[in-house]
mmCIF file with all atom_site columns, C-alpha atoms in Angstrom:
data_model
loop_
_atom_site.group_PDB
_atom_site.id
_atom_site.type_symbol
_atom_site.label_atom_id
_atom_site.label_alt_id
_atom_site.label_comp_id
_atom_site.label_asym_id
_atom_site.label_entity_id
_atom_site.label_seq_id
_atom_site.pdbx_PDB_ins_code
_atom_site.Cartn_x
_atom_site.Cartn_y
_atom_site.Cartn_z
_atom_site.occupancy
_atom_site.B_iso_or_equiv
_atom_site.pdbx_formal_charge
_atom_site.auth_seq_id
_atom_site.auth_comp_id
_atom_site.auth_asym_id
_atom_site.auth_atom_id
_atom_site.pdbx_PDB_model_num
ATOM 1  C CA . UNK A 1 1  ? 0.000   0.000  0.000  1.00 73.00 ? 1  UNK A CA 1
ATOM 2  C CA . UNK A 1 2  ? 1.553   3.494  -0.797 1.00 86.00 ? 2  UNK A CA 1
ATOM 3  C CA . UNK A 1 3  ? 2.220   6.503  1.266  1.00 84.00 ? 3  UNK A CA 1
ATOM 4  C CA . UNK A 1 4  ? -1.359  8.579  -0.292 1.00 88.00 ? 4  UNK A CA 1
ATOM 5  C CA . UNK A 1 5  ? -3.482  4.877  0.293  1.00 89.00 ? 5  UNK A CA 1
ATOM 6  C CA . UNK A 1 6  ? -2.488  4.841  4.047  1.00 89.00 ? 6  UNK A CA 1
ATOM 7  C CA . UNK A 1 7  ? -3.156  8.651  4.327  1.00 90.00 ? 7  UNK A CA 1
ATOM 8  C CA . UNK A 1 8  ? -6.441  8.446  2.638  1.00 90.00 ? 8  UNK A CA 1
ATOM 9  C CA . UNK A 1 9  ? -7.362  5.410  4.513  1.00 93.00 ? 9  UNK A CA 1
ATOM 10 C CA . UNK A 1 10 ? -6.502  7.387  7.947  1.00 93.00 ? 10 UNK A CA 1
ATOM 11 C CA . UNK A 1 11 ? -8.330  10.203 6.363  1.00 93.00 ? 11 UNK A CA 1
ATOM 12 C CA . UNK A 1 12 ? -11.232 8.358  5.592  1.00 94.00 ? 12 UNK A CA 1
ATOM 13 C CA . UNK A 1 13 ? -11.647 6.864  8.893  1.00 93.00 ? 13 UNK A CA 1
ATOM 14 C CA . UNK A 1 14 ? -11.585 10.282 10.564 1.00 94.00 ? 14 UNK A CA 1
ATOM 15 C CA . UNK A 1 15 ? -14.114 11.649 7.934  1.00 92.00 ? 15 UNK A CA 1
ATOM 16 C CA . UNK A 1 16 ? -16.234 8.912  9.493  1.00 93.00 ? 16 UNK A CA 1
ATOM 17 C CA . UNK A 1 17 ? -15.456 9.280  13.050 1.00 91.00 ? 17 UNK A CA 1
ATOM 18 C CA . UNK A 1 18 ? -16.066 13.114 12.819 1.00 90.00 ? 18 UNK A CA 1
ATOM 19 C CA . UNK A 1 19 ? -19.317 12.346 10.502 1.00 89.00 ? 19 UNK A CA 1
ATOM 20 C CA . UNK A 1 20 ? -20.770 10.521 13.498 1.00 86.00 ? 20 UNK A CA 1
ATOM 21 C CA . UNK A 1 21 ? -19.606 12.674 15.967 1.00 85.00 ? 21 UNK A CA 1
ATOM 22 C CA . UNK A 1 22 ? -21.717 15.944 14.459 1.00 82.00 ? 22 UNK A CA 1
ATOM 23 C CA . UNK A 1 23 ? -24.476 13.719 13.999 1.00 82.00 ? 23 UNK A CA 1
ATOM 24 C CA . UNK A 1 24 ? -24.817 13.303 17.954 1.00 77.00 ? 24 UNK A CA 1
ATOM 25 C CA . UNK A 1 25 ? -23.156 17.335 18.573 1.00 76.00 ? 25 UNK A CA 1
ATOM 26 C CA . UNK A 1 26 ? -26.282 18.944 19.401 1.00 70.00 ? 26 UNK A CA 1
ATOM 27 C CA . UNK A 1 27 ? -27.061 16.530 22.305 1.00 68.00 ? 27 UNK A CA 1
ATOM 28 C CA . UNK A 1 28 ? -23.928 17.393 23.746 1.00 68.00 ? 28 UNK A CA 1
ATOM 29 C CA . UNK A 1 29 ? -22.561 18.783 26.708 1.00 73.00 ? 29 UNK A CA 1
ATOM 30 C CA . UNK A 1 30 ? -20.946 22.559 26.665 1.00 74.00 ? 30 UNK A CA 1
ATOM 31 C CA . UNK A 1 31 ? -17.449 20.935 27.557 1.00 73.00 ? 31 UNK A CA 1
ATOM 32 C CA . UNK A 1 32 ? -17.981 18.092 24.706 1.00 81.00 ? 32 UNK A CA 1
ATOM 33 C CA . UNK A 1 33 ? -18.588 21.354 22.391 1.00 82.00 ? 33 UNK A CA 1
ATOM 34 C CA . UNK A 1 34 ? -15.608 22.834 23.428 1.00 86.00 ? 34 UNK A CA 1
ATOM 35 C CA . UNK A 1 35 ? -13.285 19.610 22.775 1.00 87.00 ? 35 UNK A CA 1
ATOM 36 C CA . UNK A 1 36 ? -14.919 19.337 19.351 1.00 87.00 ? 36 UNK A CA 1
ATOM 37 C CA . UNK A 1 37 ? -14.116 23.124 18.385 1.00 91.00 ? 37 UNK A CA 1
ATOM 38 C CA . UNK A 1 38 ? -10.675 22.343 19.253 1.00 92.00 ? 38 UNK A CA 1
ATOM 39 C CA . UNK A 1 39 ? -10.612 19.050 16.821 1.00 93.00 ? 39 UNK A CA 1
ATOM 40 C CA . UNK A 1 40 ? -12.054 21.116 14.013 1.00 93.00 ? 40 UNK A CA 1
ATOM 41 C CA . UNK A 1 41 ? -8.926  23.629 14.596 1.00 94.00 ? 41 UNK A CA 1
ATOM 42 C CA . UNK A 1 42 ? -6.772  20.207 14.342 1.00 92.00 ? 42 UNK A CA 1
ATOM 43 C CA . UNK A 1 43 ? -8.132  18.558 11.867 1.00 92.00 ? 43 UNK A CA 1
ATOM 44 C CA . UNK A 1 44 ? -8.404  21.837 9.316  1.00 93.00 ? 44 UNK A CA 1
ATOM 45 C CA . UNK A 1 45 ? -4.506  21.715 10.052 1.00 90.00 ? 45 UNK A CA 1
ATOM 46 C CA . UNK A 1 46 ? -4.283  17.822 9.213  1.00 90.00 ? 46 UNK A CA 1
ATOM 47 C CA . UNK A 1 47 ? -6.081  18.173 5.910  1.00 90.00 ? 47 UNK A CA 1
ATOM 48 C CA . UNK A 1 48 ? -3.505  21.051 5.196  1.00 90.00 ? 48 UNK A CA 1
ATOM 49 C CA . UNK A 1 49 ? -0.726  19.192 5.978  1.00 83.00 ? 49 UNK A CA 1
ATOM 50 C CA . UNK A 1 50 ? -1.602  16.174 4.023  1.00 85.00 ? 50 UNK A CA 1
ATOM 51 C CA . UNK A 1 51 ? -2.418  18.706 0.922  1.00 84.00 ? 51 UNK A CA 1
ATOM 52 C CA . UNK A 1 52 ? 1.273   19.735 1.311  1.00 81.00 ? 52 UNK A CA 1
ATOM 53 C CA . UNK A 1 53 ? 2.893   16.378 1.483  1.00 80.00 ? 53 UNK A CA 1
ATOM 54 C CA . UNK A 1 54 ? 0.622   15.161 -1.416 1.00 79.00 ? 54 UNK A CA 1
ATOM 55 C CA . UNK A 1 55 ? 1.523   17.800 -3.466 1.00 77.00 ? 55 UNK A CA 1
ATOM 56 C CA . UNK A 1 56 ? 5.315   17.604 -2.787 1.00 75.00 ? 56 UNK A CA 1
ATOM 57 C CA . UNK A 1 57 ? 4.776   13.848 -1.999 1.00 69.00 ? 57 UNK A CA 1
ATOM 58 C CA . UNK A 1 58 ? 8.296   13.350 -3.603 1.00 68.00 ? 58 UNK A CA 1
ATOM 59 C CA . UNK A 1 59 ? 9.800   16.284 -1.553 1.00 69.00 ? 59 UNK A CA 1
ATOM 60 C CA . UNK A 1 60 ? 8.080   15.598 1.954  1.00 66.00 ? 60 UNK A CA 1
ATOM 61 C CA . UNK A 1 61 ? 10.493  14.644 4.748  1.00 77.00 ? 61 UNK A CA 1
ATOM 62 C CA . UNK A 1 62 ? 10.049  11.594 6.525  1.00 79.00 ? 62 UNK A CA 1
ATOM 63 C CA . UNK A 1 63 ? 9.375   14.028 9.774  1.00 80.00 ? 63 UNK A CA 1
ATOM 64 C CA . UNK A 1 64 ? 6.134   15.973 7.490  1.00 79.00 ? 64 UNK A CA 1
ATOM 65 C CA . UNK A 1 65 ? 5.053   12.399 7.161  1.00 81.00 ? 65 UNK A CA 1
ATOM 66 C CA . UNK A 1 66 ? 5.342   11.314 10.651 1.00 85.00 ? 66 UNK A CA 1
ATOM 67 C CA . UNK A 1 67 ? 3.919   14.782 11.730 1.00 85.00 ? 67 UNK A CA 1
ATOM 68 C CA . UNK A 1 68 ? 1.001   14.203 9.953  1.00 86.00 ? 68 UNK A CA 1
ATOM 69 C CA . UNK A 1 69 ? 0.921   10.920 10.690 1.00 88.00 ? 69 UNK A CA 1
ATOM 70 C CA . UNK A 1 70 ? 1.022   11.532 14.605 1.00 91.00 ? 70 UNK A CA 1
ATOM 71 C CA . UNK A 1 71 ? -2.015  14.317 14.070 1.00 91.00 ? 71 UNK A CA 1
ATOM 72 C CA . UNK A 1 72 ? -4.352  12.304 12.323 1.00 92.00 ? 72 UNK A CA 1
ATOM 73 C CA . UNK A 1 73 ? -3.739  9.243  14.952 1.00 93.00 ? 73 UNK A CA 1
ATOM 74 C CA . UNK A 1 74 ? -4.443  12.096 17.330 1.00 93.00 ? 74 UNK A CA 1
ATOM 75 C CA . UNK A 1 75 ? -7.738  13.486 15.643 1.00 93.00 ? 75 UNK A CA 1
ATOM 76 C CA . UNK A 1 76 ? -8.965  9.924  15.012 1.00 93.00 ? 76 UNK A CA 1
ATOM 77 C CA . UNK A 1 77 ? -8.651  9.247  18.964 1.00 94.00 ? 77 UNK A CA 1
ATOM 78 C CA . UNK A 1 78 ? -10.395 12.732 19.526 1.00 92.00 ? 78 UNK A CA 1
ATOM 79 C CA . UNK A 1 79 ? -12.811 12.182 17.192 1.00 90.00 ? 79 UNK A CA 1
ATOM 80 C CA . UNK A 1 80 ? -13.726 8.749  18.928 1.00 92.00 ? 80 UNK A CA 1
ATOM 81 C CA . UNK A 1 81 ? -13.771 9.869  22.289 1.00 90.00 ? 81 UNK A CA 1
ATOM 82 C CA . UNK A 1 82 ? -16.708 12.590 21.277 1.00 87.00 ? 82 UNK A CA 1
ATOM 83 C CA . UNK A 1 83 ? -18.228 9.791  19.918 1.00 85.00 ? 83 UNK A CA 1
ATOM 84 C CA . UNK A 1 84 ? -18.440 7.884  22.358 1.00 87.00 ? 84 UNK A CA 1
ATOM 85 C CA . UNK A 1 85 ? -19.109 10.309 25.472 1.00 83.00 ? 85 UNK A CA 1
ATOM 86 C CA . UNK A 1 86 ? -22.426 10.857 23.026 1.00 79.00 ? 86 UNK A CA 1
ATOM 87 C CA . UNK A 1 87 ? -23.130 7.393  23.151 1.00 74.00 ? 87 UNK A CA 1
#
């Protein structure tokens, strides 16, 4: 599996997790709220990042990689902890 494949798979997945989250947002708590503002702030910064390395894909350090790598494995975890505090 290329680099892109295992960046849009992680990509995907948060798409989903953050999909169900807003589903369930308006039943949630003020403080839930909060830590979902601060994932959107995250994950518009992911999606940027991963614009960068796939359009210098060739260029992008092994650190961009792992940066980006390490944020999205951070948003997904976010994501699923809204998810399931709205559960």
């Amino acid at each position: 599996m290329s680099l892109q494949d295992d960046f849009n798979k992680l990509s995907d997945k948060i798409k989903q997790y953050r999909d169900e989250a807003r589903v369930q947002l308006h039943l949630a708590r003020e403080d839930v709220k909060d830590e979902w503002d601060d994932l959107e702030q995250d994950w518009d910064r992911f999606r940027s990042k991963l614009d960068q390395i796939f359009h210098d894909a060739e260029n992008a350090s092994n650190e961009a990689r792992e940066t980006a790598r390490k944020l999205g494995e951070d948003l997904k975890t976010g994501y699923q902890n809204i998810r399931n505090k709205l559960n």
